[in-house]
Short mmCIF file of C-alpha atoms and ligand atoms in Angstrom, two decimals:
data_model
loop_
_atom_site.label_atom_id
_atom_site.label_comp_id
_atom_site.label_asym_id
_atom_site.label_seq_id
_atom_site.Cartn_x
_atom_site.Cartn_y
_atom_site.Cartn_z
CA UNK A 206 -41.23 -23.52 -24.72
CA UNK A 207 -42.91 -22.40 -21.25
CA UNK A 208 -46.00 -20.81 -21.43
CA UNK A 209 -47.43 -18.89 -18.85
CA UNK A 210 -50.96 -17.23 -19.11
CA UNK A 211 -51.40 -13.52 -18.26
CA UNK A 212 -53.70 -13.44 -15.08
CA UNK A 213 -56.37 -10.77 -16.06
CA UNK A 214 -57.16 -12.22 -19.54
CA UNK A 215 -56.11 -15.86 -18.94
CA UNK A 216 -54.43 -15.43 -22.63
CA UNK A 217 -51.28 -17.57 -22.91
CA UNK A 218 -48.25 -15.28 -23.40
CA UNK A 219 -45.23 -16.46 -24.96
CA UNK A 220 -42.05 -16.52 -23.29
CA UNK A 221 -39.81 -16.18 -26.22
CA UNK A 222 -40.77 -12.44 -26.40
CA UNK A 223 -38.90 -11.70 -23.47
CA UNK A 224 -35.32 -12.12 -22.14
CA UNK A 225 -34.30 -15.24 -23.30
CA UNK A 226 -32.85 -16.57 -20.09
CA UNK A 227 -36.59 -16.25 -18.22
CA UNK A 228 -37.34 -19.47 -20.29
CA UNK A 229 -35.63 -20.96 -17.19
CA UNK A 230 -38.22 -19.24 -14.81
CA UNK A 231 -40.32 -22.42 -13.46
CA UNK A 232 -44.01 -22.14 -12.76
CA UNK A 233 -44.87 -21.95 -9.71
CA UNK A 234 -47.33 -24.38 -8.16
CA UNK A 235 -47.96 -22.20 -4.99
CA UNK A 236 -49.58 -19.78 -6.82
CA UNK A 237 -51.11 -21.96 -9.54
CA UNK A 238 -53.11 -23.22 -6.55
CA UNK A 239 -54.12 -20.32 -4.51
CA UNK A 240 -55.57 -18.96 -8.34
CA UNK A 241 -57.23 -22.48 -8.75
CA UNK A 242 -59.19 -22.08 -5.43
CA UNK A 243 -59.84 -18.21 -6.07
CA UNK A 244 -62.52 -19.66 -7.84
CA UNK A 245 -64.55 -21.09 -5.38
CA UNK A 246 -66.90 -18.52 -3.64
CA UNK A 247 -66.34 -19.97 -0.24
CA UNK A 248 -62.95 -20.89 -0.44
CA UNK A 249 -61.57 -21.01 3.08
CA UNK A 250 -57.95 -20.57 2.14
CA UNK A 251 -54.68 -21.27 4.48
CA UNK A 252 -52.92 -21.35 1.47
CA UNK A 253 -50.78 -17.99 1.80
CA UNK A 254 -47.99 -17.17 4.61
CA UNK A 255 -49.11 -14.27 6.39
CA UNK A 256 -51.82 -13.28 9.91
CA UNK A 257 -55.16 -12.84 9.97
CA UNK A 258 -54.30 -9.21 12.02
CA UNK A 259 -53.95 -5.97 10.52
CA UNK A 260 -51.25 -3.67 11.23
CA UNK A 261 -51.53 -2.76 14.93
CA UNK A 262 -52.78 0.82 15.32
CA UNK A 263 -48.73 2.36 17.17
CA UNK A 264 -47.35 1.07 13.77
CA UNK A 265 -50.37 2.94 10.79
CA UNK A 266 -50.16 6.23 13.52
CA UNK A 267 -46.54 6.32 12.69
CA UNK A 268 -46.77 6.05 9.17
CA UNK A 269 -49.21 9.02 9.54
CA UNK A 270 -47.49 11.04 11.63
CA UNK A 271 -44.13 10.49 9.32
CA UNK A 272 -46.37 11.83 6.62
CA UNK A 273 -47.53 14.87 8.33
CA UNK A 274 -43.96 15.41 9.21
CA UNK A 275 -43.30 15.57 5.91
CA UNK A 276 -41.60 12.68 5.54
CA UNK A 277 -43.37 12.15 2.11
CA UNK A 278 -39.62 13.07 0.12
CA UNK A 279 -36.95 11.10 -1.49
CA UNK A 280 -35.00 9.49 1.67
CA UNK A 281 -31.09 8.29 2.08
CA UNK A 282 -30.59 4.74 -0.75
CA UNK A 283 -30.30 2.39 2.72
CA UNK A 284 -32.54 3.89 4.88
CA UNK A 285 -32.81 7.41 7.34
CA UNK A 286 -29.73 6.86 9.77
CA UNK A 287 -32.22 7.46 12.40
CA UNK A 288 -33.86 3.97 11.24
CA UNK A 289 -30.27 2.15 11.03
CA UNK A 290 -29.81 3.14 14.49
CA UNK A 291 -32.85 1.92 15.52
CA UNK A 292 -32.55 -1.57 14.16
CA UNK A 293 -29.03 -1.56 15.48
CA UNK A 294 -30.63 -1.09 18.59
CA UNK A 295 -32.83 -3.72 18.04
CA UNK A 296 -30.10 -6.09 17.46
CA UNK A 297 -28.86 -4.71 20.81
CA UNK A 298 -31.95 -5.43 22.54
CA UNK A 299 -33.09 -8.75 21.21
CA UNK A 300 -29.65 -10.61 20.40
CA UNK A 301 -27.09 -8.78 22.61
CA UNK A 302 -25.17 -8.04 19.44
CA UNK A 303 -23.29 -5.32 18.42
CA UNK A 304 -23.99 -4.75 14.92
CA UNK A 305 -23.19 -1.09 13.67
CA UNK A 306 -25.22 0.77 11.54
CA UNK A 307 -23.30 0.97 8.27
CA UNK A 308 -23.78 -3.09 8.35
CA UNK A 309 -27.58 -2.49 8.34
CA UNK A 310 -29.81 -1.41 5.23
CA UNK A 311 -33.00 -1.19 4.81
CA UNK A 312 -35.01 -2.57 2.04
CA UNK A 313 -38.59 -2.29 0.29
CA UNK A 314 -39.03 -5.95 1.54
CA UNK A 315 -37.53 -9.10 2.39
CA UNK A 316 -37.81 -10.29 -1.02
CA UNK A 317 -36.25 -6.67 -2.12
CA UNK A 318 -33.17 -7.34 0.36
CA UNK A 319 -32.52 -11.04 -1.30
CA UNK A 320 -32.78 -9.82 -4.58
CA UNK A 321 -30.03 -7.23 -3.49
CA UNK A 322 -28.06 -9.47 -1.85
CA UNK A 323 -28.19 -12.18 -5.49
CA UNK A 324 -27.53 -9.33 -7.68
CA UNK A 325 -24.25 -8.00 -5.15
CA UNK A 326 -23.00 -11.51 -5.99
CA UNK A 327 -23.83 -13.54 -8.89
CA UNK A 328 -22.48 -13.87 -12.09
CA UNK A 329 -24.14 -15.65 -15.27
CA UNK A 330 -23.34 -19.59 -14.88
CA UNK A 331 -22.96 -19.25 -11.26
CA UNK A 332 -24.62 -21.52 -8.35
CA UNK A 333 -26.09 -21.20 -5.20
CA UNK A 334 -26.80 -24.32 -3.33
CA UNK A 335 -30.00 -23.54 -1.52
CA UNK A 336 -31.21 -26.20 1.81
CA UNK A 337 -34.50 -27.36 0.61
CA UNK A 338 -37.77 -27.20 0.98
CA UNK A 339 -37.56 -23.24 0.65
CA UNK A 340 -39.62 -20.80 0.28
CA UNK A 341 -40.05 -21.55 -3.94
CA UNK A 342 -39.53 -17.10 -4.43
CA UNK A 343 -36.26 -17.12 -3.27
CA UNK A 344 -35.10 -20.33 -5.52
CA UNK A 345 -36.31 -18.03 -8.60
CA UNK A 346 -34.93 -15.15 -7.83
CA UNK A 347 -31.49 -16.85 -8.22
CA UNK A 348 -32.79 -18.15 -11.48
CA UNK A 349 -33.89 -14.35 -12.37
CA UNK A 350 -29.98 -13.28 -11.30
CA UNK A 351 -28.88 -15.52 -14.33
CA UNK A 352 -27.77 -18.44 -11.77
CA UNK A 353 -28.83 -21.44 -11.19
CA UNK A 354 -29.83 -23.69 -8.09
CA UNK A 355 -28.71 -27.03 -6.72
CA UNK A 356 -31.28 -28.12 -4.06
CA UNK A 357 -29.93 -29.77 -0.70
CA UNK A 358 -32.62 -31.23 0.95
CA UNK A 359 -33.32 -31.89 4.46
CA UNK A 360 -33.73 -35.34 5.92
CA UNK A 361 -36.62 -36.35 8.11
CA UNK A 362 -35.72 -38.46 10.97
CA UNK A 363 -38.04 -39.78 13.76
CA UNK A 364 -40.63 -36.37 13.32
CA UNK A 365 -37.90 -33.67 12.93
CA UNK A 366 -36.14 -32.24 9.80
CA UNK A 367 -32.41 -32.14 10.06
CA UNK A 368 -29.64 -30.78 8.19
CA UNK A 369 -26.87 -33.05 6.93
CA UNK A 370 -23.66 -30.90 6.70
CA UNK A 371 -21.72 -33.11 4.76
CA UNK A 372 -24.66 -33.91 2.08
CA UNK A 373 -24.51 -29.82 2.24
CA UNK A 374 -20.89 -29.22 1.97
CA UNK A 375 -20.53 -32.20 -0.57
CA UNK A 376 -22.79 -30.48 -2.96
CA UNK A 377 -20.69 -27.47 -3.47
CA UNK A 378 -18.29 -27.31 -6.75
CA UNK A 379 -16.53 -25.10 -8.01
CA UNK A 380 -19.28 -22.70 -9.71
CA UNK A 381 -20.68 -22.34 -6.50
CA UNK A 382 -20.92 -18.95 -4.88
CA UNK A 383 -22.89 -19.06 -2.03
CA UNK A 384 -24.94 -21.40 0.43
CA UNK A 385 -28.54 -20.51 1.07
CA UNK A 386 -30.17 -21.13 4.39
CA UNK A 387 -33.52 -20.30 5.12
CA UNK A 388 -33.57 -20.96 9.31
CA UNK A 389 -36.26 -21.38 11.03
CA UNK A 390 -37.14 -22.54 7.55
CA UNK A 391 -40.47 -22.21 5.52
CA UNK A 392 -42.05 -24.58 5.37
CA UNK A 393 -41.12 -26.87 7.78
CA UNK A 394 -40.35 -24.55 10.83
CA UNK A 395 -37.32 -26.51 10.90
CA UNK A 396 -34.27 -24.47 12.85
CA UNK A 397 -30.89 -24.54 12.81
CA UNK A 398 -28.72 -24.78 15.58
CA UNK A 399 -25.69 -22.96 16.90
CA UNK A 400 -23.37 -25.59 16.38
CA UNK A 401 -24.61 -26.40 12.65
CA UNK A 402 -23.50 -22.46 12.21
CA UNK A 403 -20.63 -22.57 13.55
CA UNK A 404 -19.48 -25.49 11.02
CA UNK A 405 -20.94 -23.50 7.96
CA UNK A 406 -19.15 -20.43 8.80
CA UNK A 407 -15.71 -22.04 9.29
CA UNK A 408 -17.02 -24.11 5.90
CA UNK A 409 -17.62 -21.14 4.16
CA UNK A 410 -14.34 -19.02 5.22
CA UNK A 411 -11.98 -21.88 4.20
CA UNK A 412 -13.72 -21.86 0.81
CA UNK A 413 -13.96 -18.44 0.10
CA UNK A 414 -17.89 -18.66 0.34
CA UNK A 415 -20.58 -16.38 0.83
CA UNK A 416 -23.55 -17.91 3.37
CA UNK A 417 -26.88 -15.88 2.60
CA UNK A 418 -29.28 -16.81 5.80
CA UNK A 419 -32.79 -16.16 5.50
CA UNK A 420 -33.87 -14.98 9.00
CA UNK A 421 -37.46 -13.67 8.19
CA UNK A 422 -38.89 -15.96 10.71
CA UNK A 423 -36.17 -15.80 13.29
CA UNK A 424 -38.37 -14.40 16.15
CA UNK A 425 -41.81 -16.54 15.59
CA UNK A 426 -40.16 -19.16 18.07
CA UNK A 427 -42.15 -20.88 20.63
CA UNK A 428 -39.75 -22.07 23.41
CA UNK A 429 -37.07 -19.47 23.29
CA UNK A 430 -37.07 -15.32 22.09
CA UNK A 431 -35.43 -15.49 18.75
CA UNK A 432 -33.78 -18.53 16.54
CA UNK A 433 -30.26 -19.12 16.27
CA UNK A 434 -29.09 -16.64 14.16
CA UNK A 435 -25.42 -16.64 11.84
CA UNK A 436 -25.10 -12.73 12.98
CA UNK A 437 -24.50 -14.19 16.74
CA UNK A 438 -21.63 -16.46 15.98
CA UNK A 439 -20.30 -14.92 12.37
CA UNK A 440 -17.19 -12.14 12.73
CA UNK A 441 -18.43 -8.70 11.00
CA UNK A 442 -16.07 -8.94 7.90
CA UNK A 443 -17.64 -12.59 7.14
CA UNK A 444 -18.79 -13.40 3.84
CA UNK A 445 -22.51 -13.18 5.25
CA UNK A 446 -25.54 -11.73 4.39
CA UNK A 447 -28.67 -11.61 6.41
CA UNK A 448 -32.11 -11.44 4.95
CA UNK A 449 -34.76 -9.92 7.17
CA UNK A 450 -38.59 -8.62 7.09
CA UNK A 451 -41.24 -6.47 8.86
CA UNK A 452 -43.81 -8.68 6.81
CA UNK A 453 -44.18 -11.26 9.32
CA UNK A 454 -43.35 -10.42 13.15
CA UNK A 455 -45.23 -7.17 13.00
CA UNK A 456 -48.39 -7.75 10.56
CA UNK A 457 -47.08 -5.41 8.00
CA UNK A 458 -46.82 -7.82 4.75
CA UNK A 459 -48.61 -5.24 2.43
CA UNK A 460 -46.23 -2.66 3.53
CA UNK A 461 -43.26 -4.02 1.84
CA UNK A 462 -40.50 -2.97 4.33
CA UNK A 463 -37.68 -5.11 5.13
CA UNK A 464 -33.83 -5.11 6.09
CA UNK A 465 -30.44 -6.35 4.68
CA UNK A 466 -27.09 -7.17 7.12
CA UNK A 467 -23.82 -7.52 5.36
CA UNK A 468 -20.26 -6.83 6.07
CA UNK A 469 -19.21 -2.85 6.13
CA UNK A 470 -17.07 -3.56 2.40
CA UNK A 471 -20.69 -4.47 0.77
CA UNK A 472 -22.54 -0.55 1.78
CA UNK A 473 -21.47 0.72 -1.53
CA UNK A 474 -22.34 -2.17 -3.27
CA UNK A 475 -25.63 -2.83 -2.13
CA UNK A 476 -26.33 1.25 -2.12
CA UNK A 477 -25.60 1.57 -5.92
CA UNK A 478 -27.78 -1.37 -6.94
CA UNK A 479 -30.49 -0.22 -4.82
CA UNK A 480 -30.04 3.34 -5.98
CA UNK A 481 -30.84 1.64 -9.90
CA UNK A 482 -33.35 -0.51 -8.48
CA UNK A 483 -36.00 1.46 -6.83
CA UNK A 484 -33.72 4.36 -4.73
CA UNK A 485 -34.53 2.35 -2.06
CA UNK A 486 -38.32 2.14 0.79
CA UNK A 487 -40.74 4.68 1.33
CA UNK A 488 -39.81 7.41 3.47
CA UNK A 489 -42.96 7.50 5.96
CA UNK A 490 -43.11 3.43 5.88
CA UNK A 491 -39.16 3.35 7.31
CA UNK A 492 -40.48 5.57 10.12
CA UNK A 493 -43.75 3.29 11.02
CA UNK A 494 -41.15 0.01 10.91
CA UNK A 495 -39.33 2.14 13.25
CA UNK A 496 -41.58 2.17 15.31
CA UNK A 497 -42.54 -1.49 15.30
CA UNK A 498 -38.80 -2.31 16.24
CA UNK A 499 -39.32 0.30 19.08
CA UNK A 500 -42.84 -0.86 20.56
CA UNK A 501 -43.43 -4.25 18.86
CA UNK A 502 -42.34 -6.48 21.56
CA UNK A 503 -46.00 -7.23 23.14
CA UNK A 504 -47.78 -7.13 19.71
CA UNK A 505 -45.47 -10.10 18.64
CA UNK A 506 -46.00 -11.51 22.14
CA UNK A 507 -49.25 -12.10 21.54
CA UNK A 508 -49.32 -12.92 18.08
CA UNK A 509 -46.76 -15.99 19.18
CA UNK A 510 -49.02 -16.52 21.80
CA UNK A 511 -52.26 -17.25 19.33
CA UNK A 512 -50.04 -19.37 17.21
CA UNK A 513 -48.71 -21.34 19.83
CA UNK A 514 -52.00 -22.25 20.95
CA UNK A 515 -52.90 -23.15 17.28
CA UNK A 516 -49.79 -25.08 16.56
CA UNK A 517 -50.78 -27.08 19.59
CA UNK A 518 -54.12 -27.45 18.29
CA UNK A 519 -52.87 -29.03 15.26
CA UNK A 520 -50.43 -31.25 17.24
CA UNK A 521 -53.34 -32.85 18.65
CA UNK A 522 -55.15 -32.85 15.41
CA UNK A 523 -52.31 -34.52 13.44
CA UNK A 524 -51.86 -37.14 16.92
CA UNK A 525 -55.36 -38.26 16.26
CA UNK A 526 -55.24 -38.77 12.16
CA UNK A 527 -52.07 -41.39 11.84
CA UNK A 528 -53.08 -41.00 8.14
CA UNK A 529 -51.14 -37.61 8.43
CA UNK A 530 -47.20 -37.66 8.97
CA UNK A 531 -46.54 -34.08 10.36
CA UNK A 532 -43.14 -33.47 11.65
CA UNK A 533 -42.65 -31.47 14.95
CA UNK A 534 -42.72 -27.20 14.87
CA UNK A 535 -40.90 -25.47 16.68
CA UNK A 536 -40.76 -22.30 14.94
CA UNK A 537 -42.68 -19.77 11.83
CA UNK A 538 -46.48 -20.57 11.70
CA UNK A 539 -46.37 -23.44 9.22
CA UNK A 540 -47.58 -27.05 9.34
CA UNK A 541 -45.32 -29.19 6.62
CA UNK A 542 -47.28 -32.49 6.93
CA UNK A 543 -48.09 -35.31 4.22
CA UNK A 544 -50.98 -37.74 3.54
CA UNK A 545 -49.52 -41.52 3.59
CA UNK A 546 -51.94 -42.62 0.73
CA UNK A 547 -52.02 -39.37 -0.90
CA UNK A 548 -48.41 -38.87 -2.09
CA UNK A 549 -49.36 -36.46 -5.16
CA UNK A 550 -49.60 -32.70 -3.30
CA UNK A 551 -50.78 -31.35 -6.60
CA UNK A 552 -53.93 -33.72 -6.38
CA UNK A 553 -53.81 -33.59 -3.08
CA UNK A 554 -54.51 -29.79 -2.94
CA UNK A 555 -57.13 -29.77 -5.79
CA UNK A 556 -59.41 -32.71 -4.17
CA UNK A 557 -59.43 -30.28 -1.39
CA UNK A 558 -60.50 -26.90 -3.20
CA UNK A 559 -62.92 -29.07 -5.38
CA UNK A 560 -64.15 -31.24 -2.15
CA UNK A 561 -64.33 -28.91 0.64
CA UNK A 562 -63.44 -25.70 -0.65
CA UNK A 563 -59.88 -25.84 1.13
CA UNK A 564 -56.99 -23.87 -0.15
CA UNK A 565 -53.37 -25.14 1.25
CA UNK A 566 -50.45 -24.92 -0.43
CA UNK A 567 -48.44 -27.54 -2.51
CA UNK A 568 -45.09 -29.21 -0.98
CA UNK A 569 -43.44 -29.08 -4.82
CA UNK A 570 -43.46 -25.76 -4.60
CA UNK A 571 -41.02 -25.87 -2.23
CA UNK A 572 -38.93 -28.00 -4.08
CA UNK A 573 -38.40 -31.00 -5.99
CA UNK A 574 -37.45 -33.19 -2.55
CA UNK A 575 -41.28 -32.09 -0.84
CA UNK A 576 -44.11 -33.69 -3.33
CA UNK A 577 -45.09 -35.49 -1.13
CA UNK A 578 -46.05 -32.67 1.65
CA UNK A 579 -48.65 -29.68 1.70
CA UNK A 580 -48.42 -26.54 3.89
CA UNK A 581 -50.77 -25.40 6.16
CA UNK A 582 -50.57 -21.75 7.55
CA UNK A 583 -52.13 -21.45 10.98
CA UNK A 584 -51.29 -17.83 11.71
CA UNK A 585 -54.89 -17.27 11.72
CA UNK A 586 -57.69 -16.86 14.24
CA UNK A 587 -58.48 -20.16 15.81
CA UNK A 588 -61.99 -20.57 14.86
CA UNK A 589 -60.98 -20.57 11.22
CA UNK A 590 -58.39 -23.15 11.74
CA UNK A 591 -61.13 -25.24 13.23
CA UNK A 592 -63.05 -24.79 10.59
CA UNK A 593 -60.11 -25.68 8.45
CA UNK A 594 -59.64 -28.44 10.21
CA UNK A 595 -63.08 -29.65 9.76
CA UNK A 596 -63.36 -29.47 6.55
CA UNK A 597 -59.84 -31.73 5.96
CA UNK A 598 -60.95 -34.23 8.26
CA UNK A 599 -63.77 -34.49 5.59
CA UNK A 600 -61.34 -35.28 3.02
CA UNK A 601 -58.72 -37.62 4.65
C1 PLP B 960 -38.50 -17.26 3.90
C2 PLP B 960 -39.12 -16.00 3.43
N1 PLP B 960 -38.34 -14.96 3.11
C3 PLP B 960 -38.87 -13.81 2.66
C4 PLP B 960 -40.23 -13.65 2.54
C5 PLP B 960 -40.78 -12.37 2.02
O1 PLP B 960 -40.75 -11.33 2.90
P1 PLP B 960 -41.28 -9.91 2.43
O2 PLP B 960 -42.77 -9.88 2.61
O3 PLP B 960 -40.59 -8.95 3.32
O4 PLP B 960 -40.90 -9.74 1.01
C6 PLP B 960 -41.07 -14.71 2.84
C7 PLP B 960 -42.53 -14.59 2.66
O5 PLP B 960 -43.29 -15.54 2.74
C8 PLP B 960 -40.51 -15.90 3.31
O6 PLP B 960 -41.27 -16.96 3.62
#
């Protein structure tokens, strides 16, 4: 029997007093660390995936201003129409896509918009096959939607992850229900291209599939404006759905706003799960996101701009420690790199909270391929990843 332990009283609580099925709920080793180094008083910690900036000020005004407009009441299930609009816009702008707004619904969070998406599809005793390493959330919230997982991992060839279609296509059976992409992928940044899409679409028509492509990350890119994404090469009555987030591109993780795109037939759907869910985001938050889509384009600018400079940073860092095997980045604000004589991540990560007070995250937590790996998040300022980086040098 799992046991997990409740975090304010550190009490072990029994699984077997609650739905029986959460016995299959794994523990998460992500979060098992960042509590571990919690502990430490001077824990520098690059543990978590999120900036070092607040909210930038055009974004919190709107919020206010949305309040005193007395925008403070129940809105519309999928969002003001004012707010579909605008991200259709956006999609306009960004893409060149023409995506209209009854495809486009708005969500208390990335993580909100998956777990819409799971629940709009899966049955108990279904699959998903899910390209690893992934984000370790989104592999249990297929577990939570009564379904279960089989993990395709990437391959690493030369310094750069790479997706092999037919290991992907070969693991589907006939359970499965839907292929899982996260692209560009956390954690290894790794992106796919337009070609790999195009072959997973036609895939996924011929076998009555749905694709769901995580796209959180899609426009912290460093050579280009936005990732490849399935939207640009997909026809609007595909079998797709389209995860995205305000967390990341505009600073605004704590305000739990993010955005679903699906074909027209699925706006019922996804409104009357979301109406028994949580009747869908905060009025005066849709407004300030809004706003980010409006007037966000610099902000990001220059929040690319400070991680660019610290992902090259830490290409020159990983150059000079051959002890360190760090594939290339060329997207999200991740470092995916492993120690050659320190293959346990687990260890790995507690040597460097108990050592040099370093919190990082786990590669098992990402799944069962990545032990061997630990993530770094260097969306921060770069005078803490230098100190970050001084204190690992001190342990490798
Ligand atoms: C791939 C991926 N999807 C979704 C999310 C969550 O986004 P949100 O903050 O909108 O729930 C994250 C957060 O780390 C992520 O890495």
């Amino acid at each position: 029997m799992l046991m997990n332990t409740n975090e304010t009283t550190g009490q072990p609580v029994s699984r077997t007093l609650f739905r029986k099925d959460l016995e299959y709920l794994t523990p998460n080793p992500g979060a098992e660390m960042l509590r571990y180094g919690w502990k430490k008083p001077d824990i520098l910690s690059l543990g978590q995936g999120e900036g070092c900036r607040p909210t930038p000020d055009f974004i919190v005004e709107a919020a206010y201003e949305a309040k005193r407009a007395g925008k403070t009441f129940y809105a519309p299930v999928l969002g003001f129409p004012e707010v579909r609009q605008e991200l259709s816009a956006y999609y306009r702008t960004i893409y060149g896509l023409d995506i209209s707004p009854d495809r486009l619904f708005l969500t208390g969070s990335g993580t909100t918009a998956m777990n819409l998406a799971l629940t709009s599809l899966l049955d108990a005793g279904d699959e998903i096959i899910a390209v690893t390493p992934i984000w370790k959330n989104l592999l249990s919230a297929v577990e939570v939607a009564r379904a279960s997982v089989q993990q395709v991992s990437l391959d690493l060839k030369e310094g750069q992850w790479s997706l092999d279609l037919d290991k992907l296509f070969g693991a589907v059976t006939p359970r499965t229900r839907a292929l899982l992409i996260v692209t560009p992928s956390n954690p290894t940044g790794w992106m796919i291209t337009p070609e790999e899409i195009q072959e997973i679409l036609a895939f996924a028509r011929h076998r009555g599939l749905w694709v769901i492509s995580d796209e959180v990350y899609g426009r912290i890119v460093y050579d280009r404006t936005h990732a490849p994404s399935f939207l640009e090469y997909a026809q609007p009555e595909d079998r797709l759905y389209v995860i995205n987030s305000f967390s990341k591109t505009y600073a605004m993780t704590g305000w739990r706003l993010g955005w679903l795109v699906g074909p027209a037939c699925a706006e019922p759907i996804i409104r009357d799960i979301a109406l028994y869910h949580n009747m869908g985001p905060a009025s005066f938050i849709q407004l300030a996101g809004a706003a980010a889509l409006r007037q966000g384009e610099d902000f990001l600018q220059e929040q690319v701009a400070l991680w660019r400079r610290n992902r090259d940073r830490l290409t020159v860092f990983f150059r000079e420690h051959p002890q360190l095997d760090s594939p290339d980045i060329p997207a999200t604000f991740y470092a995916f790199f492993r120690h050659r004589e320190k293959p346990d991540c687990v260890a790995f990560g507690r040597e460097l909270i108990d050592k040099v007070s370093l919190s990082l995250a786990p590669g098992i937590a990402f799944g069962k391929s990545s032990g061997g790996f630990t993530r770094l998040c260097f969306a921060c300022s770069e005078s803490k990843l230098e100190k970050a980086l001084e204190r690992l040098q001190q342990v490798i």
